[in-house]
Coordinates of C-alpha atoms and ligand atoms in Angstrom, one line a residue:
M22 CA 127.1 83.1 116.0
D23 CA 124.5 80.8 117.5
S24 CA 123.9 77.3 116.1
I25 CA 120.8 75.1 116.3
I26 CA 121.3 71.3 116.9
V27 CA 118.5 69.0 115.7
T28 CA 118.4 65.3 116.5
G29 CA 116.1 63.7 113.9
G30 CA 113.7 60.8 113.9
R31 CA 111.0 61.9 116.3
E32 CA 107.4 62.3 115.2
L33 CA 105.8 65.7 115.9
N34 CA 102.5 65.9 117.6
G35 CA 100.8 69.0 119.1
Q36 CA 100.0 72.6 118.3
I37 CA 102.1 75.5 116.8
P38 CA 100.9 79.1 117.1
I39 CA 101.5 81.1 114.0
A40 CA 102.7 84.7 114.5
G41 CA 101.9 87.9 112.6
A42 CA 103.4 88.2 109.1
K43 CA 106.9 89.6 108.9
N44 CA 106.4 90.8 105.4
A45 CA 103.1 92.4 106.2
C46 CA 104.6 94.2 109.3
L47 CA 107.5 95.5 107.3
T48 CA 105.2 97.4 105.0
L49 CA 102.6 98.4 107.6
M50 CA 105.3 100.0 109.8
P51 CA 106.4 102.6 107.2
A52 CA 102.7 103.4 106.7
T53 CA 102.9 105.4 110.0
L54 CA 104.9 108.0 108.1
L55 CA 101.7 108.8 106.0
S56 CA 99.8 110.3 109.0
E57 CA 100.5 112.7 111.8
E58 CA 98.2 110.6 114.0
P59 CA 99.2 107.4 115.8
L60 CA 99.2 104.0 114.0
T61 CA 99.1 101.0 116.3
L62 CA 99.8 97.5 115.0
T63 CA 98.7 94.4 117.0
N64 CA 99.7 90.8 116.5
A65 CA 103.1 92.0 115.5
P66 CA 105.9 89.3 115.2
R67 CA 108.9 89.6 117.5
L68 CA 111.8 89.4 115.0
A69 CA 115.1 91.0 114.2
D70 CA 113.8 92.6 111.0
I71 CA 111.0 94.3 113.0
R72 CA 113.6 95.8 115.3
T73 CA 115.6 97.0 112.3
M74 CA 112.6 98.7 110.8
T75 CA 111.9 100.2 114.3
T76 CA 115.5 101.7 114.3
L77 CA 115.0 103.1 110.8
L78 CA 111.7 104.8 111.6
Q79 CA 113.1 106.2 114.8
S80 CA 116.1 107.6 112.8
L81 CA 113.5 109.6 110.8
G82 CA 112.0 111.0 114.0
A83 CA 109.1 108.6 114.4
E84 CA 108.2 107.2 117.8
V85 CA 107.9 103.4 117.9
T86 CA 107.1 101.8 121.2
A87 CA 106.9 98.0 121.5
L88 CA 104.2 97.1 124.0
N89 CA 103.0 93.7 125.3
E90 CA 106.4 92.1 124.9
G91 CA 106.7 93.4 121.3
R92 CA 103.3 92.1 120.1
V93 CA 102.0 95.6 119.9
L94 CA 103.8 98.4 118.1
A95 CA 102.5 101.9 119.0
M96 CA 103.9 104.4 116.4
S97 CA 103.6 108.1 115.8
S98 CA 105.4 110.2 113.2
H99 CA 103.9 113.5 114.3
D100 CA 107.3 115.0 114.8
M101 CA 109.4 114.0 111.7
T102 CA 113.0 115.1 111.9
G103 CA 114.5 113.8 108.7
H104 CA 114.0 112.0 105.4
L105 CA 117.4 110.1 105.2
A106 CA 117.4 106.3 105.3
H107 CA 121.0 105.6 106.0
Y108 CA 123.1 102.9 104.3
D109 CA 124.1 101.4 107.7
I110 CA 120.4 100.4 108.3
V111 CA 119.3 99.8 104.8
R112 CA 122.2 97.3 104.0
K113 CA 120.9 95.1 106.9
M114 CA 117.4 94.9 105.5
R115 CA 116.2 95.5 101.9
A116 CA 112.7 96.2 103.1
S117 CA 114.0 99.6 104.2
I118 CA 113.2 100.8 100.7
L119 CA 109.6 100.8 101.8
V120 CA 110.0 104.1 103.5
L121 CA 110.6 105.8 100.1
G122 CA 107.0 106.1 99.0
P123 CA 105.6 107.3 102.4
L124 CA 108.5 109.8 102.8
L125 CA 107.8 111.3 99.4
A126 CA 104.1 111.5 100.1
R127 CA 104.5 113.0 103.5
M128 CA 107.7 115.2 103.2
G129 CA 107.9 115.7 99.4
Q130 CA 111.4 114.4 99.5
A131 CA 113.5 111.3 100.5
V132 CA 117.1 110.2 100.5
V133 CA 117.2 106.4 100.7
S134 CA 120.2 104.2 100.4
L135 CA 120.0 101.6 97.6
P136 CA 119.5 98.3 99.4
G137 CA 122.0 96.4 97.3
G138 CA 121.6 92.7 96.5
C139 CA 121.5 89.8 98.9
A140 CA 122.2 86.1 98.8
I141 CA 119.2 85.2 96.7
G142 CA 119.7 87.8 93.9
A143 CA 120.5 91.3 92.7
R144 CA 117.2 92.5 94.0
P145 CA 117.0 95.8 92.0
V146 CA 114.5 98.5 92.9
D147 CA 114.0 100.0 89.4
L148 CA 110.3 99.2 89.5
H149 CA 109.9 101.1 92.8
L150 CA 111.5 104.2 91.2
R151 CA 109.6 104.0 87.9
G152 CA 106.3 103.5 89.7
L153 CA 106.9 106.6 91.9
E154 CA 108.1 108.7 88.9
A155 CA 104.7 107.9 87.4
L156 CA 103.2 109.8 90.4
G157 CA 105.3 112.8 89.6
A158 CA 108.4 112.1 91.7
E159 CA 111.9 113.1 90.4
M160 CA 114.5 110.4 91.0
D161 CA 118.3 111.0 91.0
L162 CA 120.8 108.1 91.9
R163 CA 124.0 109.4 93.4
E164 CA 126.7 107.7 95.5
G165 CA 124.5 104.7 96.3
Y166 CA 121.5 106.7 97.3
V167 CA 118.2 107.5 95.7
H168 CA 117.5 111.2 96.0
A169 CA 113.8 111.5 95.4
R170 CA 111.8 114.8 95.3
A171 CA 108.2 115.7 94.7
P172 CA 108.4 119.5 95.2
R173 CA 104.8 120.1 94.0
G174 CA 103.5 117.0 95.8
L175 CA 102.5 113.7 94.2
R176 CA 99.8 113.4 91.6
G177 CA 97.7 110.3 90.7
G178 CA 99.1 108.4 87.7
E179 CA 98.9 105.2 85.6
V180 CA 101.4 102.5 86.7
E181 CA 101.8 99.3 84.8
F182 CA 104.4 96.9 86.2
P183 CA 106.2 94.7 83.6
I184 CA 106.7 92.0 86.2
V185 CA 104.9 91.5 89.5
S186 CA 106.7 93.2 92.4
V187 CA 105.5 93.0 95.9
G188 CA 107.6 95.8 97.3
A189 CA 107.1 98.1 94.3
T190 CA 103.3 97.6 94.6
E191 CA 103.5 98.5 98.3
N192 CA 105.6 101.6 97.7
V193 CA 103.3 103.0 95.0
L194 CA 100.1 102.0 96.9
M195 CA 101.3 103.9 100.0
A196 CA 102.4 107.0 98.0
A197 CA 99.2 107.0 96.0
T198 CA 97.0 107.4 99.1
L199 CA 98.1 111.0 99.4
A200 CA 98.7 111.9 95.7
R201 CA 96.3 114.4 94.1
G202 CA 93.8 112.5 91.9
T203 CA 93.5 108.9 90.9
T204 CA 96.2 106.2 90.6
V205 CA 95.7 103.0 88.7
I206 CA 98.2 100.2 89.4
R207 CA 98.2 97.4 86.8
N208 CA 99.9 94.0 87.1
A209 CA 99.9 94.7 90.9
A210 CA 101.1 92.0 93.3
Q211 CA 98.1 90.1 94.8
E212 CA 99.9 88.8 97.9
P213 CA 97.9 88.7 101.2
E214 CA 100.4 91.2 102.6
I215 CA 99.2 93.7 100.0
V216 CA 95.6 93.1 101.0
D217 CA 96.5 93.6 104.6
L218 CA 98.3 96.9 103.8
A219 CA 95.2 98.1 101.9
R220 CA 93.0 97.2 104.8
C221 CA 95.2 99.2 107.2
L222 CA 95.4 102.2 104.8
R223 CA 91.6 102.2 104.4
A224 CA 91.2 102.2 108.2
M225 CA 93.4 105.3 108.1
G226 CA 91.0 106.9 105.6
A227 CA 92.6 106.0 102.3
R228 CA 90.3 105.3 99.3
I229 CA 91.5 102.0 97.7
E230 CA 89.7 99.4 95.5
G231 CA 90.9 96.2 93.9
E232 CA 93.6 95.0 96.4
G233 CA 94.2 91.3 95.9
T234 CA 93.5 91.6 92.2
P235 CA 95.9 92.6 89.4
T236 CA 94.4 96.2 89.3
I237 CA 94.3 98.5 92.2
V238 CA 92.7 102.0 92.0
V239 CA 93.5 104.7 94.6
E240 CA 91.7 108.0 95.0
G241 CA 94.2 110.3 96.8
V242 CA 93.0 112.2 99.9
D243 CA 94.5 115.3 101.6
R244 CA 95.5 113.5 104.8
L245 CA 95.2 110.2 106.7
R246 CA 94.2 109.7 110.3
G247 CA 95.5 107.2 112.8
A248 CA 94.3 103.6 113.2
T249 CA 94.8 100.3 115.1
H250 CA 95.4 97.3 112.8
P251 CA 95.9 93.6 113.5
V252 CA 98.8 92.2 111.4
V253 CA 97.6 89.3 109.2
I254 CA 99.1 85.9 110.2
D255 CA 102.4 84.8 108.5
R256 CA 101.5 82.5 105.6
I257 CA 105.2 81.6 105.1
E258 CA 105.7 80.6 108.8
L259 CA 102.4 78.7 108.4
G260 CA 103.6 76.7 105.4
T261 CA 107.0 76.1 107.1
Y262 CA 105.5 74.5 110.1
M263 CA 103.0 72.5 108.1
L264 CA 106.0 70.8 106.5
A265 CA 107.3 69.7 109.9
P266 CA 104.8 66.8 110.5
A267 CA 104.8 66.1 106.7
I268 CA 108.5 65.3 107.1
T269 CA 108.5 63.6 110.5
G270 CA 105.1 61.9 110.6
G271 CA 102.6 62.7 113.4
E272 CA 99.9 65.4 113.5
V273 CA 100.2 69.1 114.1
L274 CA 97.6 71.8 114.4
C275 CA 98.9 75.2 113.1
L276 CA 96.9 77.7 115.2
G277 CA 95.4 80.6 113.2
G278 CA 96.2 78.9 109.9
R279 CA 93.8 79.6 107.0
R280 CA 93.8 77.7 103.7
D281 CA 93.1 80.8 101.6
L282 CA 96.5 82.2 102.5
V283 CA 98.4 79.0 101.4
G284 CA 96.0 77.5 98.8
A285 CA 98.5 76.5 96.1
F286 CA 100.9 75.2 98.7
C287 CA 98.2 73.1 100.3
D288 CA 97.3 71.6 96.9
K289 CA 100.9 70.5 96.4
L290 CA 101.1 69.0 99.9
E291 CA 97.9 67.0 99.3
E292 CA 99.3 65.9 95.9
A293 CA 102.4 64.6 97.9
G294 CA 100.1 62.5 100.2
I295 CA 99.9 64.9 103.1
D296 CA 96.5 65.4 104.7
V297 CA 95.5 69.0 105.3
R298 CA 92.2 69.8 107.2
E299 CA 90.9 73.3 107.9
E300 CA 89.4 73.6 111.4
P301 CA 88.1 76.6 113.4
E302 CA 91.4 76.9 115.3
G303 CA 93.6 76.5 112.2
L304 CA 95.1 74.0 109.8
R305 CA 95.7 70.4 110.9
V306 CA 98.4 68.5 109.0
R307 CA 99.1 64.8 109.0
R308 CA 101.2 62.6 106.7
N309 CA 98.9 59.8 105.5
R310 CA 101.5 57.4 104.1
D311 CA 105.0 56.2 105.0
R312 CA 106.8 58.5 102.6
A313 CA 105.6 61.6 100.7
R314 CA 105.0 61.3 97.0
A315 CA 107.3 63.2 94.6
V316 CA 105.6 66.3 93.1
S317 CA 106.7 69.1 90.7
V318 CA 106.6 72.7 91.8
E319 CA 106.9 76.1 90.0
T320 CA 107.1 79.2 92.1
A321 CA 105.0 82.2 91.0
P322 CA 103.5 85.4 92.4
F323 CA 100.4 84.9 94.6
P324 CA 98.1 83.0 94.2
G325 CA 100.8 80.7 92.8
F326 CA 103.3 78.6 94.9
P327 CA 105.3 81.0 97.1
T328 CA 109.0 81.3 96.3
D329 CA 109.4 81.8 100.1
L330 CA 108.3 78.1 100.6
Q331 CA 110.4 76.6 97.8
A332 CA 113.4 75.8 100.0
Q333 CA 111.2 74.2 102.7
M334 CA 109.3 72.1 100.2
M335 CA 112.6 70.8 98.9
A336 CA 113.4 69.5 102.4
L337 CA 110.2 67.3 102.1
L338 CA 110.8 66.2 98.6
A339 CA 114.4 65.1 99.4
T340 CA 113.0 62.0 101.0
A341 CA 109.8 61.7 98.8
E342 CA 109.2 58.6 96.7
G343 CA 110.2 59.4 93.1
V344 CA 111.7 62.4 91.2
S345 CA 110.5 66.0 91.8
V346 CA 111.3 69.0 89.7
L347 CA 111.3 72.5 91.4
E348 CA 111.3 75.5 89.1
E349 CA 112.3 78.8 90.9
R350 CA 110.9 81.5 88.7
I351 CA 111.1 84.6 91.0
F352 CA 114.7 84.9 92.1
E353 CA 117.9 84.0 90.1
N354 CA 119.8 82.3 92.9
R355 CA 117.5 80.6 95.4
F356 CA 118.8 77.1 95.6
M357 CA 121.7 77.6 98.1
H358 CA 120.0 75.2 100.4
A359 CA 120.5 72.4 97.8
P360 CA 124.2 71.8 98.3
E361 CA 123.6 71.7 102.1
L362 CA 120.8 69.2 101.7
V363 CA 123.2 67.1 99.5
R364 CA 125.7 67.1 102.4
M365 CA 122.9 65.4 104.3
G366 CA 122.6 62.7 101.6
A367 CA 120.0 64.3 99.3
D368 CA 120.2 63.6 95.6
I369 CA 119.6 67.0 94.0
E370 CA 120.8 68.4 90.6
V371 CA 120.5 72.1 90.0
H372 CA 120.7 73.6 86.5
G373 CA 119.9 77.3 86.4
G374 CA 116.4 77.8 87.8
T375 CA 115.6 74.1 87.9
A376 CA 116.3 71.7 90.7
T377 CA 115.7 67.9 90.1
V378 CA 115.3 66.0 93.4
T379 CA 115.4 62.2 93.4
G380 CA 114.0 61.2 96.7
V381 CA 116.2 59.0 99.0
E382 CA 114.9 56.8 101.9
R383 CA 116.3 59.1 104.6
L384 CA 118.8 61.9 105.1
R385 CA 121.7 61.8 107.5
G386 CA 122.4 64.6 110.0
A387 CA 125.5 66.7 109.3
P388 CA 126.9 70.2 110.1
V389 CA 125.3 72.6 107.6
M390 CA 125.4 76.3 106.9
A391 CA 122.5 78.6 106.4
T392 CA 122.8 81.3 103.7
D393 CA 119.4 83.0 103.9
L394 CA 116.3 83.1 105.9
R395 CA 114.3 80.4 104.2
A396 CA 117.3 78.2 103.4
S397 CA 118.0 78.2 107.2
V398 CA 114.7 76.8 108.1
S399 CA 114.7 74.3 105.3
L400 CA 117.8 72.7 106.9
I401 CA 116.1 72.6 110.3
L402 CA 113.1 70.8 108.7
A403 CA 115.5 68.4 106.9
G404 CA 117.2 67.7 110.3
L405 CA 113.9 66.8 111.9
G406 CA 113.6 63.8 109.6
A407 CA 117.2 62.9 109.3
E408 CA 119.1 60.2 111.1
G409 CA 121.4 61.6 113.8
E410 CA 122.4 65.1 114.6
T411 CA 122.2 68.2 112.3
I412 CA 124.0 71.3 113.3
V413 CA 122.7 74.4 111.5
N414 CA 125.2 77.3 111.8
R415 CA 124.7 81.0 111.3
V416 CA 121.1 81.0 112.6
Y417 CA 121.0 84.8 112.8
H418 CA 119.4 84.4 109.3
L419 CA 116.7 82.4 111.0
D420 CA 116.0 84.9 113.8
R421 CA 115.2 87.5 111.1
G422 CA 112.0 85.7 110.2
Y423 CA 111.2 83.0 112.7
E424 CA 110.2 83.6 116.4
R425 CA 111.4 81.0 118.9
V426 CA 111.6 78.2 116.3
E427 CA 113.2 75.8 118.8
E428 CA 110.5 76.4 121.3
K429 CA 107.7 75.9 118.8
L430 CA 109.1 72.7 117.4
G431 CA 110.3 71.5 120.8
A432 CA 106.8 71.8 122.2
C433 CA 105.7 69.2 119.6
G434 CA 108.3 66.7 120.6
A435 CA 111.3 67.7 118.4
K436 CA 114.8 67.3 120.0
I437 CA 116.1 70.7 119.1
E438 CA 118.3 73.1 121.0
R439 CA 120.1 76.5 120.4
V440 CA 123.8 76.6 121.3
K441 CA 124.9 80.1 122.1
A442 CA 128.1 81.1 120.4
D443 CA 130.8 82.1 122.9
Ligands
EPZ515 C1 109.1 90.5 98.9 O1 110.3 90.9 98.4 C2 109.3 89.6 100.1 N1 110.0 90.5 101.1 C3 110.2 88.5 99.8 O2 110.4 87.7 101.0 C4 109.5 87.6 98.8 O3 110.4 86.5 98.4 C5 109.2 88.5 97.5 O4 108.4 89.6 97.9 C6 108.4 87.7 96.5 O5 107.2 87.2 97.0 C7 109.2 91.4 101.8 O6 108.0 91.5 101.6 C8 109.9 92.2 102.8 P1 109.6 91.4 94.5 P2 110.4 92.0 97.2 O7 109.8 92.9 94.3 O8 109.3 92.9 97.3 C9 112.4 91.6 90.7 C10 111.5 86.6 102.7 O9 112.2 85.5 102.7 N2 112.4 93.1 90.9 O10 108.2 90.9 94.5 O11 111.8 92.5 97.2 C11 113.1 90.9 91.9 O12 114.5 90.9 91.7 C12 111.7 87.6 101.5 O13 110.7 86.9 103.6 C13 112.9 93.9 90.0 O14 113.5 93.4 89.0 O15 110.2 91.0 95.9 C14 112.5 89.5 91.8 O16 113.2 88.8 90.8 C15 112.7 87.1 100.5 N3 112.9 95.3 90.1 C16 111.1 89.8 91.4 O17 111.1 91.1 90.8 C17 112.3 95.8 91.2 O18 112.3 97.1 91.3 C18 110.1 89.8 92.5 O19 110.6 90.7 93.5 C19 111.7 95.0 92.2 C20 111.8 93.6 92.0

């Protein structure tokens, strides 16, 4: 397994290009199953998870061709050969569950392995199943698989989610586009990835209103056509790289960055004494004092502070002036980066969903271990500001969600290198 070695203490200056959003692409790709005509995605990120979703779609008979070094995904599901999403693929990536709604809508049936939990929590899919049942699907759980059927096709229905779920909203939204009649989704997720999916589906001929608000209304149509759609930029990658100069000092322009995608996060950065300026090319970030100020953060569904930026924010707050409190309200176990930061000299106490961070002057480099995608990059960020060398192991987590992280940071002056495992 590869490792990444970071030697801290260098200011970062320069530009970082932000790629297309992993979590948008992972729901846009299954949307190709909704139409017999080709769907082409541009500005696609080149990530391990995208390759996993490609394998899954191909196992169902769809054609997925990566063009322009993987930045363009030309897809066609004209010749579907199956409706089984096998455990071997699903266990590698939970987002595989997002083929369930499109398969039901297109084929009238689907057999999808239950994704199982992951490092950050149990990650159940009950809301996906309940939502699709409201559209007339019959669900049967057997031997670790969801056996879903809609023999008479899907019909529009009323879906009210008890808690906000990004994936369940995406599954129901995609299925509803081909259901007979009107579907109303209440307490829908409002993430930019949902808005991007709705825009793509509308380009395919779907009739959708209200995306980006808590209530989405879909008028089902008989069939969808093909389209070409640009993947929205990755707001989590954006926020991650905005924290790099916040931690090291210096000034970085995140190309393509837009404040509307990371509003709550930018508010917190500014409260911590970090300067954020929106320019035509992107978001320019500079720390305007010696040390960041402590701030308190509560994660919430969009437009709140993203849970996917909580670990990275903790890396900044570990050396901020004062005591910060981070409340993780989305996932039950998303502080695994905390003990690794403590190994680097951070002063962090975790009780349940609350982490109390007492800022120290500076962290010290150490060998640390990544446990999930965002924890990995949080340790890299911490290493950029730490004294000495930080070795982040198990970076395969990182490669799932971050393209060429050592190149992007290295181009701004970071001393960072990937060590290939033998
Ligand atoms: C998406 O996961 C993202 N993944 C996650 O990003 C992100 O952290 C999460 O949304 C929250 O923003 C993708 O888009 C591929 P949820 P998802 O359904 O859809 C509970 C990353 O690092 N829940 O909004 O799985 C769930 O356990 C990843 O890129 C149920 O109880 O998240 C969680 O506590 C990590 N039943 C809460 O809802 C369900 O059926 C929110 O989960 C579904 C979810």
